[in-house]
Amino acid sequence: MADPSVRVTLIEKETSYISCPLSNEVLSGERDLASLTFNYRGLGKRGITVVRDEVVGIDPEKRVVKGKGKGGYPYDRLVISPGISFRWDAIRGMSEAATETIPHAWKAGPQTTLLQKQLKAMRNGGVCIIVAPPNPFRCPPGPYERAAQIALYLKHHKPKSKVLILDAKDAFSKQALFVEGWKRNYGDMIEWISAAAGGAVEAIDPKKRVLTGSVEEFKGDVVNLIPAQKAGALAEIAGLTDASGWCPVDQQTFESKLHKDIYVIGDAAIAGAMPKSGYAANTQAKVCAAAIVAALNGQPAPEPSYVNTCYSIIAPDYGISVAGVYQLKDGKIVDVPGAGGLSPANADARTRAIEVQFALGWFRNITADMFS
Ligand SMILES: Cc1cc2nc3c(=O)[nH]c(=O)nc-3n(C[C@H](O)[C@H](O)[C@H](O)COP(=O)(O)OP(=O)(O)OC[C@H]3O[C@@H](n4cnc5c(N)ncnc54)[C@H](O)[C@@H]3O)c2cc1C
């Protein structure tokens, strides 16, 4: 839209996109995956060439993207947004194969359905364990919203059951608001054990669903282990990651610090104070697009502004949020002091109910922005 002379091609390995935002609601039965599934036809209508292919390599010297299905795609500028991959070796006994019985459900799709099925099959009085990953990871409030959505299902169908969160951390996003919301909506059904209190999981026996913490063992009827994370595999294959496993970028343009004319956005990028969220990825895409258009026209990169809001739905009429506005300072993305912030503590029922409507409105807006 900023420069119609630029030809844009999207290479995507899947035929449709299943949104992780709102996918925790599938676990409570409040929605289905179909309501979170989008196709790429809208992009075609905007003049974007959409190619279905899996990218297996990038040649930064020749400026060619290598596809699995075709020879190659030449580019002047390349943007990649490959999402995350998992560090299977972070917990002894865990593996990709084990996700057939111990779902992560951290990429929405069949894994979400598997976790939902396991919850449905669980006995009343059972324990669902969520293993929350160490920082940094995709969607910092996600595991805690998930605990609430699972509790919503259990409250209606298996009220003697429990949700136990074993955490690799000692603090988490919107913590006080979550704890207040859990208590108000689900009493003592949700329990959180911090790393310091023995919640950091060191090993798992996937068959027995037994987890070894630093102090004691835990046995779950259902175990949702969300592994530690790093940038999506493509970033590693293309040599865009550093020792941290994530992609260092110029935070004004998102150009890789390791390869010229390749830009990395979304969860895979190291983006200063911004969390790894879909909204963050979307705003980064816009900053990056503006920088590319400027570069192609021989102009300096514009001064960027970035934004993020993460809503969490604790119950159908109980939402909370955290918002951030960011600026570039000394080459780093930092918070704009006094902008953004958290939902108020101890808010009235109307405020919490309105935040659910804001969450749903946000979802409609961002998906229309992306796919229509
Ligand atoms: C339970 C949950 C709830 C969440 N809720 C929210 C929320 O409320 N708000 C929010 O803002 N964020 C939320 N998030 C986070 C959000 O989903 C991610 O931050 C966002 O998806 C990141 O976008 P991305 O482009 O980096 O990666 P992705 O969304 O994973 O996109 C990567 C794309 O690249 C494609 N791809 C990867 N490798 C290749 C390849 N080699 N060749 C071709 N294509 C490839 C994939 O198929 C995929 O379509 C949530 C996440 C989870 C797990």
PDB file of N, CA, C and O in Angstrom, residues 1 8 10 39-50 368 370-372:
ATOM      1  N   MET A   1       0.828  -1.198   0.000  1.00  0.00           N
ATOM      2  CA  MET A   1       0.000   0.000   0.000  1.00  0.00           C
ATOM      3  C   MET A   1       0.868   1.255   0.000  1.00  0.00           C
ATOM      4  O   MET A   1       0.518   2.254  -0.610  1.00  0.00           O
ATOM      5  N   VAL A   8       5.079  -8.067  -4.071  1.00  0.00           N
ATOM      6  CA  VAL A   8       5.173  -8.825  -2.811  1.00  0.00           C
ATOM      7  C   VAL A   8       4.736 -10.267  -3.036  1.00  0.00           C
ATOM      8  O   VAL A   8       3.682 -10.523  -3.611  1.00  0.00           O
ATOM      9  N   LEU A  10       4.187 -13.895  -0.833  1.00  0.00           N
ATOM     10  CA  LEU A  10       4.157 -14.590   0.459  1.00  0.00           C
ATOM     11  C   LEU A  10       4.361 -16.080   0.197  1.00  0.00           C
ATOM     12  O   LEU A  10       3.617 -16.678  -0.584  1.00  0.00           O
ATOM     13  N   ASN A  39      -7.931 -18.271   5.646  1.00  0.00           N
ATOM     14  CA  ASN A  39      -7.191 -18.612   4.428  1.00  0.00           C
ATOM     15  C   ASN A  39      -6.496 -17.346   3.897  1.00  0.00           C
ATOM     16  O   ASN A  39      -6.656 -16.257   4.452  1.00  0.00           O
ATOM     17  N   TYR A  40      -5.730 -17.535   2.825  1.00  0.00           N
ATOM     18  CA  TYR A  40      -4.890 -16.437   2.311  1.00  0.00           C
ATOM     19  C   TYR A  40      -5.479 -15.759   1.071  1.00  0.00           C
ATOM     20  O   TYR A  40      -4.791 -14.990   0.416  1.00  0.00           O
ATOM     21  N   ARG A  41      -6.756 -16.073   0.779  1.00  0.00           N
ATOM     22  CA  ARG A  41      -7.352 -15.512  -0.452  1.00  0.00           C
ATOM     23  C   ARG A  41      -7.414 -13.985  -0.416  1.00  0.00           C
ATOM     24  O   ARG A  41      -7.245 -13.322  -1.432  1.00  0.00           O
ATOM     25  N   GLY A  42      -7.659 -13.421   0.746  1.00  0.00           N
ATOM     26  CA  GLY A  42      -7.746 -11.959   0.888  1.00  0.00           C
ATOM     27  C   GLY A  42      -6.457 -11.276   0.446  1.00  0.00           C
ATOM     28  O   GLY A  42      -6.484 -10.179  -0.133  1.00  0.00           O
ATOM     29  N   LEU A  43      -5.320 -11.923   0.707  1.00  0.00           N
ATOM     30  CA  LEU A  43      -4.030 -11.339   0.303  1.00  0.00           C
ATOM     31  C   LEU A  43      -3.901 -11.342  -1.211  1.00  0.00           C
ATOM     32  O   LEU A  43      -3.386 -10.390  -1.799  1.00  0.00           O
ATOM     33  N   GLY A  44      -4.398 -12.418  -1.839  1.00  0.00           N
ATOM     34  CA  GLY A  44      -4.398 -12.503  -3.306  1.00  0.00           C
ATOM     35  C   GLY A  44      -5.166 -11.326  -3.897  1.00  0.00           C
ATOM     36  O   GLY A  44      -4.720 -10.701  -4.869  1.00  0.00           O
ATOM     37  N   LYS A  45      -6.299 -11.010  -3.271  1.00  0.00           N
ATOM     38  CA  LYS A  45      -7.134  -9.910  -3.782  1.00  0.00           C
ATOM     39  C   LYS A  45      -6.403  -8.563  -3.685  1.00  0.00           C
ATOM     40  O   LYS A  45      -6.710  -7.622  -4.401  1.00  0.00           O
ATOM     41  N   ARG A  46      -5.458  -8.459  -2.782  1.00  0.00           N
ATOM     42  CA  ARG A  46      -4.685  -7.214  -2.643  1.00  0.00           C
ATOM     43  C   ARG A  46      -3.470  -7.169  -3.570  1.00  0.00           C
ATOM     44  O   ARG A  46      -2.620  -6.302  -3.438  1.00  0.00           O
ATOM     45  N   GLY A  47      -3.355  -8.187  -4.435  1.00  0.00           N
ATOM     46  CA  GLY A  47      -2.259  -8.177  -5.411  1.00  0.00           C
ATOM     47  C   GLY A  47      -1.007  -8.886  -4.927  1.00  0.00           C
ATOM     48  O   GLY A  47       0.042  -8.835  -5.580  1.00  0.00           O
ATOM     49  N   ILE A  48      -1.102  -9.544  -3.777  1.00  0.00           N
ATOM     50  CA  ILE A  48       0.056 -10.282  -3.255  1.00  0.00           C
ATOM     51  C   ILE A  48       0.055 -11.679  -3.883  1.00  0.00           C
ATOM     52  O   ILE A  48      -0.990 -12.324  -3.951  1.00  0.00           O
ATOM     53  N   THR A  49       1.212 -12.124  -4.347  1.00  0.00           N
ATOM     54  CA  THR A  49       1.309 -13.486  -4.886  1.00  0.00           C
ATOM     55  C   THR A  49       1.489 -14.440  -3.712  1.00  0.00           C
ATOM     56  O   THR A  49       2.447 -14.306  -2.950  1.00  0.00           O
ATOM     57  N   VAL A  50       0.556 -15.344  -3.546  1.00  0.00           N
ATOM     58  CA  VAL A  50       0.656 -16.296  -2.437  1.00  0.00           C
ATOM     59  C   VAL A  50       1.092 -17.646  -3.006  1.00  0.00           C
ATOM     60  O   VAL A  50       0.444 -18.198  -3.889  1.00  0.00           O
ATOM     61  N   ALA A 368      -8.931  -9.220  10.489  1.00  0.00           N
ATOM     62  CA  ALA A 368      -9.386  -8.534   9.270  1.00  0.00           C
ATOM     63  C   ALA A 368      -8.200  -7.804   8.646  1.00  0.00           C
ATOM     64  O   ALA A 368      -8.006  -7.824   7.421  1.00  0.00           O
ATOM     65  N   MET A 370      -5.117  -8.616   8.790  1.00  0.00           N
ATOM     66  CA  MET A 370      -4.160  -9.565   8.222  1.00  0.00           C
ATOM     67  C   MET A 370      -4.680 -10.321   7.003  1.00  0.00           C
ATOM     68  O   MET A 370      -3.921 -10.601   6.075  1.00  0.00           O
ATOM     69  N   PHE A 371      -5.939 -10.706   7.039  1.00  0.00           N
ATOM     70  CA  PHE A 371      -6.400 -11.708   6.060  1.00  0.00           C
ATOM     71  C   PHE A 371      -7.435 -11.208   5.054  1.00  0.00           C
ATOM     72  O   PHE A 371      -7.803 -11.954   4.174  1.00  0.00           O
ATOM     73  N   SER A 372      -7.943  -9.962   5.224  1.00  0.00           N
ATOM     74  CA  SER A 372      -8.998  -9.573   4.280  1.00  0.00           C
ATOM     75  C   SER A 372      -8.508  -8.476   3.343  1.00  0.00           C
ATOM     76  O   SER A 372      -7.465  -7.890   3.541  1.00  0.00           O
TER      77      SER A 372
END
